[in-house]
CSV table of C-alpha atoms in Angstrom, one decimal:
chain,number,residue,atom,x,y,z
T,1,UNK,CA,0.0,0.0,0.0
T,2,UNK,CA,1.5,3.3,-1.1
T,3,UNK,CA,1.5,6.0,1.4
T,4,UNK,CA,1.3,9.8,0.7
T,5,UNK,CA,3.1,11.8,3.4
T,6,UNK,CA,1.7,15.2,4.0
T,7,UNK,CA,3.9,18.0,5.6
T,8,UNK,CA,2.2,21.2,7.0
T,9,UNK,CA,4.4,24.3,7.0
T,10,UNK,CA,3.3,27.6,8.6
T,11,UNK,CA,4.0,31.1,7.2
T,12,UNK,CA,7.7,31.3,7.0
T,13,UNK,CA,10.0,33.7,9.3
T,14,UNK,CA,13.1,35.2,9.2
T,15,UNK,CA,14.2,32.8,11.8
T,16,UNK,CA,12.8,29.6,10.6
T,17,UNK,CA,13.2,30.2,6.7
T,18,UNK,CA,16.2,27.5,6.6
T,19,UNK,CA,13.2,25.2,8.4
T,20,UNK,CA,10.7,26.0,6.2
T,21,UNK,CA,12.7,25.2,3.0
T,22,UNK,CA,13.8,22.2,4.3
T,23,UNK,CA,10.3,21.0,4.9
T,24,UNK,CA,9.2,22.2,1.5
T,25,UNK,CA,11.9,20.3,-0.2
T,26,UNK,CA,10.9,17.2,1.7
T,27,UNK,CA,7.6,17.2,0.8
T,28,UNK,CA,8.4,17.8,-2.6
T,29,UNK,CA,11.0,14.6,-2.8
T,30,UNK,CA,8.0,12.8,-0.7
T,31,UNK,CA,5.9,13.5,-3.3
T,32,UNK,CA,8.2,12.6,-6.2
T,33,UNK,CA,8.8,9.3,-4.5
T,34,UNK,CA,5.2,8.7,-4.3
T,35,UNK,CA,4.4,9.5,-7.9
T,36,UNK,CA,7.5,7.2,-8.8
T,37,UNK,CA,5.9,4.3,-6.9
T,38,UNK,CA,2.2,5.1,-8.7
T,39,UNK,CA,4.0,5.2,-11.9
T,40,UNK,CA,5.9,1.7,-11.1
T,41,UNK,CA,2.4,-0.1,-10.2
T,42,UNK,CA,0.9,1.2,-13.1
T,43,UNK,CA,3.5,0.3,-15.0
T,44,UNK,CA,3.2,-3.0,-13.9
T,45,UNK,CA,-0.4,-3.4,-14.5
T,46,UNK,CA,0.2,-2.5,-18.3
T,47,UNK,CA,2.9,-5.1,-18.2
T,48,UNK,CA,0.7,-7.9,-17.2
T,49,UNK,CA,-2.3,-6.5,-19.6
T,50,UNK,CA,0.7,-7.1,-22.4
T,51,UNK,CA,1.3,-10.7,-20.9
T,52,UNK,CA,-2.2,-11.6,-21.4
T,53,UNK,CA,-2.8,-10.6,-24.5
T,54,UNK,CA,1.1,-12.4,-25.8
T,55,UNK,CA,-0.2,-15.6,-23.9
T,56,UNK,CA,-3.6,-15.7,-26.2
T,57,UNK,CA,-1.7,-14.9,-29.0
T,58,UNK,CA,1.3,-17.6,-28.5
T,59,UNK,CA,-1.6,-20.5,-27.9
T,60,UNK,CA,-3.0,-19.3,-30.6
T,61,UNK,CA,0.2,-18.9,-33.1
T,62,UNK,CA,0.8,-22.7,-32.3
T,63,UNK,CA,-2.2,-23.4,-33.2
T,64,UNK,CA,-2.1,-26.1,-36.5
T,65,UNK,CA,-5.2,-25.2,-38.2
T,66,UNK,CA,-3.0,-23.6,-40.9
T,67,UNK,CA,-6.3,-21.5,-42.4
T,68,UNK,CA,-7.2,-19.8,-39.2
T,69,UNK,CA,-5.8,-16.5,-38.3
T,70,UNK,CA,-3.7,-16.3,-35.4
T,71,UNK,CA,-6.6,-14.9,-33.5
T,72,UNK,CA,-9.9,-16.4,-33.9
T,73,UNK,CA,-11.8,-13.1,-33.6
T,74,UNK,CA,-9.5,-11.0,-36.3
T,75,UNK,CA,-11.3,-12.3,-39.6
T,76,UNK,CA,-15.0,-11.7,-38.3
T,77,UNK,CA,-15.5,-8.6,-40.4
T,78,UNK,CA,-14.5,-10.0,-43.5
T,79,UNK,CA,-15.8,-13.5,-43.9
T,80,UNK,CA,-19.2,-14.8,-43.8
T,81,UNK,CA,-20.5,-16.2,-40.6
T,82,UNK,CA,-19.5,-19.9,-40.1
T,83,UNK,CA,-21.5,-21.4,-36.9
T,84,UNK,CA,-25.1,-20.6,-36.8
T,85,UNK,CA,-25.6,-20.1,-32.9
T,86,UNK,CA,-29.2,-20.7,-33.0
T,87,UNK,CA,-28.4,-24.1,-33.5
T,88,UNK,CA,-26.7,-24.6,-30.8
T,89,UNK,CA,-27.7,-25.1,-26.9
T,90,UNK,CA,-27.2,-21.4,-25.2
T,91,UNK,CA,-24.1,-21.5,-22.9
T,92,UNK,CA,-24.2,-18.6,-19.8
T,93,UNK,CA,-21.2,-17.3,-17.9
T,94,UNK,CA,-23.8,-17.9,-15.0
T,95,UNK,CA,-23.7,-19.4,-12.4
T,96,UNK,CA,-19.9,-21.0,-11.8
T,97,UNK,CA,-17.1,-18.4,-11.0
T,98,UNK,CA,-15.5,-19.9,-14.5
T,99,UNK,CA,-16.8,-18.3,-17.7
T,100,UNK,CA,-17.5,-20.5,-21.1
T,101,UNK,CA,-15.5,-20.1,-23.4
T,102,UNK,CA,-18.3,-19.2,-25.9
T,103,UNK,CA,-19.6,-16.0,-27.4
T,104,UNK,CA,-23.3,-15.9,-28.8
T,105,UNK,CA,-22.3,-15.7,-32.0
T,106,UNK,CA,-23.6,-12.7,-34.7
T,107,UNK,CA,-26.2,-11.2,-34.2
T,108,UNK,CA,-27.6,-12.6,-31.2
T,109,UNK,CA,-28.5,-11.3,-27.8
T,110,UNK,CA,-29.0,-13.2,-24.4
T,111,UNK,CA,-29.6,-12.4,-21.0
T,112,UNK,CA,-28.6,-13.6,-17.8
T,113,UNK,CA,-30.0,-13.1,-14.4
T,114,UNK,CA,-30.3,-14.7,-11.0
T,115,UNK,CA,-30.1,-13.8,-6.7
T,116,UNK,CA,-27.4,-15.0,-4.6
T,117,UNK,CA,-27.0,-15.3,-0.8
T,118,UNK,CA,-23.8,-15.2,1.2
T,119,UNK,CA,-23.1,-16.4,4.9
T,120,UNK,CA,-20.0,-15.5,7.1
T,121,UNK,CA,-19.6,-16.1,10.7
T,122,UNK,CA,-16.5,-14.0,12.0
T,123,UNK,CA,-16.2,-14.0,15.3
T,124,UNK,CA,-19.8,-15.0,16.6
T,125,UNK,CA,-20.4,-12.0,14.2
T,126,UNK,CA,-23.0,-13.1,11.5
T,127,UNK,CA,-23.2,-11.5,8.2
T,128,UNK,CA,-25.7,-11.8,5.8
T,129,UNK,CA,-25.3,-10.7,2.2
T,130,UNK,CA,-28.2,-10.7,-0.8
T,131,UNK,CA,-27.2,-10.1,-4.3
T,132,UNK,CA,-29.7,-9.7,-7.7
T,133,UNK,CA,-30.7,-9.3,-10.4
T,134,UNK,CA,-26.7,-10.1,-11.3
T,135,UNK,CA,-28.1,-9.0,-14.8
T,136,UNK,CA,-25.7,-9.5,-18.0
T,137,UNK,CA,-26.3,-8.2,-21.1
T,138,UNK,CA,-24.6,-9.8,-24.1
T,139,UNK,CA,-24.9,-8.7,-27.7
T,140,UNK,CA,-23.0,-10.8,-30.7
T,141,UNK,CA,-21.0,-8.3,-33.1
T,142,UNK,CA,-19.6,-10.5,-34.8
T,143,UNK,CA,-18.6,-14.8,-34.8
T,144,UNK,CA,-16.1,-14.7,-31.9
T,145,UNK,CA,-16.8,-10.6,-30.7
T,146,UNK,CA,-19.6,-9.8,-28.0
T,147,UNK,CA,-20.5,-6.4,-26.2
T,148,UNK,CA,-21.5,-7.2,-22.3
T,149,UNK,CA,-23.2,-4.8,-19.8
T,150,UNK,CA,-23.3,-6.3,-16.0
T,151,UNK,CA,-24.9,-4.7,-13.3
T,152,UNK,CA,-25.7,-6.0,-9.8
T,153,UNK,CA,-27.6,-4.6,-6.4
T,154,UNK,CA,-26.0,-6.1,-3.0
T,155,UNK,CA,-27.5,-5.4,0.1
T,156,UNK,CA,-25.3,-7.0,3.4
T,157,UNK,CA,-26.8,-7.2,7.2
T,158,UNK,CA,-24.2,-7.8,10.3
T,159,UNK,CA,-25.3,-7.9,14.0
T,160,UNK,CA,-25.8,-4.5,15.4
T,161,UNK,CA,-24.3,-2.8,12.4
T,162,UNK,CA,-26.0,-0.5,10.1
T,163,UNK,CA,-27.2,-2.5,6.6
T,164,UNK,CA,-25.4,-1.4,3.2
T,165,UNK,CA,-27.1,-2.0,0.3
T,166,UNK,CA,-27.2,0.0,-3.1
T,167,UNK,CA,-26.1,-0.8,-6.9
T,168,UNK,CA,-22.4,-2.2,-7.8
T,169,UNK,CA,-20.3,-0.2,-10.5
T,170,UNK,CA,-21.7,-0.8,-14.0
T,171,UNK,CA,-19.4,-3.2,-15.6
T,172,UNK,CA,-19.3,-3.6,-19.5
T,173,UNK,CA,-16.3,-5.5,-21.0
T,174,UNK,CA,-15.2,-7.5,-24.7
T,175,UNK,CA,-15.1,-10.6,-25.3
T,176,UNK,CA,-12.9,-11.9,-27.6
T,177,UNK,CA,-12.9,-15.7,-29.2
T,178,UNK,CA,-8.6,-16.7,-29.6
T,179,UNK,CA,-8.3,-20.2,-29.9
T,180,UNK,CA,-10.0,-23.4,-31.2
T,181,UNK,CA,-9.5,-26.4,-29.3
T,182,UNK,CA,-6.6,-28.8,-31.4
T,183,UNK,CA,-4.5,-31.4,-29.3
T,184,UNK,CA,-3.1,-30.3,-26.2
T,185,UNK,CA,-4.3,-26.4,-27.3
T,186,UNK,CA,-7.5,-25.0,-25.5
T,187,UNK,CA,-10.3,-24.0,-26.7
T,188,UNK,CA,-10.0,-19.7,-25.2
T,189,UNK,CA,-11.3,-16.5,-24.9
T,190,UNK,CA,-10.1,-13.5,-23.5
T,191,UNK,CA,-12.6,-11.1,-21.6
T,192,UNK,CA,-11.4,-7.1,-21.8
T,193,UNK,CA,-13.4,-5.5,-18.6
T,194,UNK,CA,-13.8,-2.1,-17.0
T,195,UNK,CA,-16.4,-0.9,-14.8
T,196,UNK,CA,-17.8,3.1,-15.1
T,197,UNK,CA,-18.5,4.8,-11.3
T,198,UNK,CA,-21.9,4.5,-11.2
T,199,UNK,CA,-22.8,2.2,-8.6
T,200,UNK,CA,-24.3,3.6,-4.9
T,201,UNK,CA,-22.2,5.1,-2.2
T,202,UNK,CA,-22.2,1.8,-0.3
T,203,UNK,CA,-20.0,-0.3,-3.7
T,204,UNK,CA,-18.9,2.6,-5.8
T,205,UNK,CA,-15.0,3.0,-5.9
T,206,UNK,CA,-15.9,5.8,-7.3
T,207,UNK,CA,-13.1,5.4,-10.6
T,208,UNK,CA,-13.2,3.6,-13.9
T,209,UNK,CA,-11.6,0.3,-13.0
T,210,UNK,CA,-9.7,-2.4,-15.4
T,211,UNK,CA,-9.9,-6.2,-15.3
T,212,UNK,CA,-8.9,-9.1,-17.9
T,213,UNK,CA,-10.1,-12.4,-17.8
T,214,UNK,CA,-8.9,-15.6,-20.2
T,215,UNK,CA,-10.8,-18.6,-19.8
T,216,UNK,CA,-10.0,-22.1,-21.8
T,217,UNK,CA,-11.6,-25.0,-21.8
T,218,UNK,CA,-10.3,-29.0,-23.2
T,219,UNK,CA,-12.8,-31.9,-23.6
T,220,UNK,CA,-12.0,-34.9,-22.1
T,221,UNK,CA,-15.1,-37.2,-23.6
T,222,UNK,CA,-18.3,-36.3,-25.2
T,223,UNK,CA,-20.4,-35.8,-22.1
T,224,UNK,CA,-16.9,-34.1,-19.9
T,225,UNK,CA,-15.2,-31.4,-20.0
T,226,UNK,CA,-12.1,-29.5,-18.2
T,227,UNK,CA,-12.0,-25.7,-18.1
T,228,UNK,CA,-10.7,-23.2,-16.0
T,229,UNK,CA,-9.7,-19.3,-16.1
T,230,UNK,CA,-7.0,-16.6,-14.9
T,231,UNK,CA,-7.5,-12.6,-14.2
T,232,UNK,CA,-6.4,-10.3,-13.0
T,233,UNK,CA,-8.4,-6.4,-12.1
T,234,UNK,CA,-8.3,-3.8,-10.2
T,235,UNK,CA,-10.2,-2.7,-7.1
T,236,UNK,CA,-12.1,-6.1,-7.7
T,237,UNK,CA,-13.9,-4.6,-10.5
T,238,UNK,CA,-16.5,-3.0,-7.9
T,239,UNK,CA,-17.3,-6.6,-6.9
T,240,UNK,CA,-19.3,-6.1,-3.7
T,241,UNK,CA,-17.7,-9.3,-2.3
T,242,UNK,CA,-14.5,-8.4,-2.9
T,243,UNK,CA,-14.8,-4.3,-1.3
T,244,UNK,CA,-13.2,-3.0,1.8
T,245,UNK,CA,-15.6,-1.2,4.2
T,246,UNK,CA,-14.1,1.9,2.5
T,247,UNK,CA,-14.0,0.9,-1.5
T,248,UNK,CA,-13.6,4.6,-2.8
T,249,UNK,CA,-10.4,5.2,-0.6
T,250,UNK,CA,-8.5,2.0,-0.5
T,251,UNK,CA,-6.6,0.5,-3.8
T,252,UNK,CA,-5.9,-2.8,-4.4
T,253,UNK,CA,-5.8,-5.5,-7.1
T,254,UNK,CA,-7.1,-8.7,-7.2
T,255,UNK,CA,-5.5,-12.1,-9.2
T,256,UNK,CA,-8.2,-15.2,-10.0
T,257,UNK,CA,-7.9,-18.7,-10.7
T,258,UNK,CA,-10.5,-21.2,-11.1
T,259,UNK,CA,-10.5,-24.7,-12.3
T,260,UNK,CA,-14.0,-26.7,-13.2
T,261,UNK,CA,-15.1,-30.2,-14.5
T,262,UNK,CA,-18.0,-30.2,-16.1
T,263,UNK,CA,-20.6,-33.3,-17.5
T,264,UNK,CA,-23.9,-34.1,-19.5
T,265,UNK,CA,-26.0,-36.0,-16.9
T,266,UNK,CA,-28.5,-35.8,-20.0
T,267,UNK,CA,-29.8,-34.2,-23.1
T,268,UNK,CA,-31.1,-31.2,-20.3
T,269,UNK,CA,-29.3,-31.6,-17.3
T,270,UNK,CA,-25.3,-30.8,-16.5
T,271,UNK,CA,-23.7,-30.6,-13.6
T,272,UNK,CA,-19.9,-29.1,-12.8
T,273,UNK,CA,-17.8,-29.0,-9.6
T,274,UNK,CA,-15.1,-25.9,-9.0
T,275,UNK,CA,-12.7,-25.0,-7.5
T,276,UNK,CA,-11.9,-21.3,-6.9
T,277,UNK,CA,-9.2,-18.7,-5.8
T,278,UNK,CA,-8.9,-14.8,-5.0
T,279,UNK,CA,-6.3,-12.9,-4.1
T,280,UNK,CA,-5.1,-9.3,-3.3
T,281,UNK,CA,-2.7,-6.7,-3.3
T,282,UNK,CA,-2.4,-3.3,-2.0
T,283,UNK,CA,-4.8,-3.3,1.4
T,284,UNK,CA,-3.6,-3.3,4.2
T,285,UNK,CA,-4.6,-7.2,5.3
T,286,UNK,CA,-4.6,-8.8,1.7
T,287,UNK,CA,-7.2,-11.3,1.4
T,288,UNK,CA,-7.0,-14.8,0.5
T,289,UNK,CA,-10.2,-16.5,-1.1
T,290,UNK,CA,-11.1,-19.8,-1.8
T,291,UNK,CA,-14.0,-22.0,-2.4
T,292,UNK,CA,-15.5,-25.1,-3.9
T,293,UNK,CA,-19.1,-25.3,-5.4
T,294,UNK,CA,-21.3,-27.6,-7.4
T,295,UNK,CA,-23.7,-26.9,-9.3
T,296,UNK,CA,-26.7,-28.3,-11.8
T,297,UNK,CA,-27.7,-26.4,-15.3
T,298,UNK,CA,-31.4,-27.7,-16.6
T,299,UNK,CA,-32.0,-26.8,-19.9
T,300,UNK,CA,-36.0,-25.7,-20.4
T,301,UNK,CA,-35.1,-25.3,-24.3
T,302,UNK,CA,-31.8,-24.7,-26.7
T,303,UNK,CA,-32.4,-20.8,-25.9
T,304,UNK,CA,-34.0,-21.4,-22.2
T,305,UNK,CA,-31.9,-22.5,-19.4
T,306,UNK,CA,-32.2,-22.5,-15.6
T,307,UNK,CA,-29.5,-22.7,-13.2
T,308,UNK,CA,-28.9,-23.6,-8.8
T,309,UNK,CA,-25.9,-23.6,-7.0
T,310,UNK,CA,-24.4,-24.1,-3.4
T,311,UNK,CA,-20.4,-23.6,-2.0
T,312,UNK,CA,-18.6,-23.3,0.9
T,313,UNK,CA,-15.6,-21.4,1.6
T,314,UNK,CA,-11.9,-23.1,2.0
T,315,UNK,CA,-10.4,-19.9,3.8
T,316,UNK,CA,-10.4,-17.9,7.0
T,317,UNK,CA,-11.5,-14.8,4.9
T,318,UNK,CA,-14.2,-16.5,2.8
T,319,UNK,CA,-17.7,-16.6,3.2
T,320,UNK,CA,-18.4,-20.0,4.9
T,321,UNK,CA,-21.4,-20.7,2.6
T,322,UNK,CA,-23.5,-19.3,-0.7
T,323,UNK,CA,-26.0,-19.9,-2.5
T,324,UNK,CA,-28.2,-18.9,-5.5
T,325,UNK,CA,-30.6,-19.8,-8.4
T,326,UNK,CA,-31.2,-18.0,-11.9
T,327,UNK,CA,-31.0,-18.9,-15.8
T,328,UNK,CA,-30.5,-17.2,-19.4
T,329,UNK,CA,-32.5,-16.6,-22.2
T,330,UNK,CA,-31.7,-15.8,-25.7
């Protein structure tokens, strides 16, 4: 955590003028120091930004499918659609932590929506936190392109504490098809986030944050499947379970890791167990994250689906248990 020392100087006398621009030359090297460590950690965020999108393009340079581009998504504009999503069974980014690694294809626009419910007993101190509609707008521009808005209200009860509730940050973000699944090569996709300070005072971190987000995915029969994802954002994207009690003062960053296996119990029904991480940097007591859910997917239609999920937390800092129900529509 970078800290900014302030040094107060009064009016300057004849007898304390050596004082005085001694103290004004400190603060100025303070505050050269300081800009020299904001500069280094952004820096560093724009390194890692670079990393992600080198790693995506290395999978997909290896790639062997010879009359691909390099990147799935760079041809869209110019040749003619290839998969007709409607014909195939609508994939959400609801309701594991681990996104698909699907976009809706062109022209197409879903939505996603649910409610969850965390617990956390800290202390003989019980915590209660309600989370809906978790509503995700995605819009296909193209085969492997998609334009997402999210946007979320949280409301959290503790004992004998005042409740917070009000509206998350709006989040909208890119996603980006990269790779096609061939041999030991995943099937990925890269998601480009940021969120716009609009949310209530209670989750606003009242600035335009960054996040990235590569998922991939290999199948291991017909009915199983092995995915996971990596990120990385700042100020946890506004997430209201990832917020200090004072979001729009402290900066952090957060790095995620999931890993999921997913099967067809039928032609409707799937089912996935996961395995989660999050960690920070910057706050003063970095957390440390981790759970393991399951959850069940029924699908009412190819364009209907409804979803229900329970966890627990691994962790001293996680929530000891959630919860929540929804579904997508397209």
């Amino acid at each position: 955590m970078l800290i900014l020392l302030k040094v107060k100087t009064g009016t300057p006398s004849a007898s304390n003028s050596y004082s005085s621009t001694s103290s004004s030359l400190f603060a100025k090297t303070g505050r050269v120091v300081c800009d020299l460590r904001i500069s280094e950690r952004l820096t560093m965020k724009l390194r890692l930004a670079v990393h992600w999108v080198l790693l995506g393009s290395i999978l997909a340079v290896v790639s062997p499918a010879q009359a691909e581009p390099f990147l799935a998504f760079l041809d869209d504009f110019t040749k003619a659609a290839q998969r007709p999503p409607r014909e195939e069974r609508i994939e959400t980014e609801r309701h594991d932590f681990t996104q698909s690694t699907k976009t809706v294809g062109r022209r197409v626009v879903q939505v996603e929506a649910g409610y969850s419910y965390y617990y956390k007993d800290e202390n003989q101190e019980i915590e209660h936190t309600h989370a809906t509609p978790e509503m995700l707008w995605r819009v296909g521009l193209s085969e492997d392109i998609e334009f997402r808005l999210r946007w979320n209200y949280g409301w959290r009860l503790v004992d004998d504490v005042e409740e917070k509730n009000g509206a998350q940050d709006l989040n909208w973000s890119l996603k980006l098809g990269m790779t096609a699944h061939a041999g030991w090569i995943p099937e990925s996709a890269l998601e480009i986030r940021s969120a716009a300070p609009t949310g209530g005072s209670s989750w606003s971190t009242e600035q335009v944050e960054f996040g990235l987000d590569l998922i991939y995915a290999w199948p291991l029969s017909e009915r199983l499947e092995l995915y996971g994802s990596t990120g990385y954002g700042t100020d946890g994207l506004g997430d209201l379970s990832l917020l200090p009690d004072e979001p729009a003062s402290d900066r952090f960053s957060v790095v995620t890791q999931s890993v999921a296996l997913g099967a067809e119990l039928s032609d409707r029904t799937t089912i996935y167990t996961e395995y989660f991480g999050i960690f920070s940097d910057g706050l003063a007591d970095n957390i440390s994250l981790n759970f393991f859910n399951v959850g069940v997917d029924f699908y009412v239609s190819d364009n209907w689906v409804l979803d229900v999920r329970a966890g627990v937390g691994l962790s001293p800092d996680s929530e000891d248990f959630f919860g929540g129900l929804g579904g997508g529509y397209r």
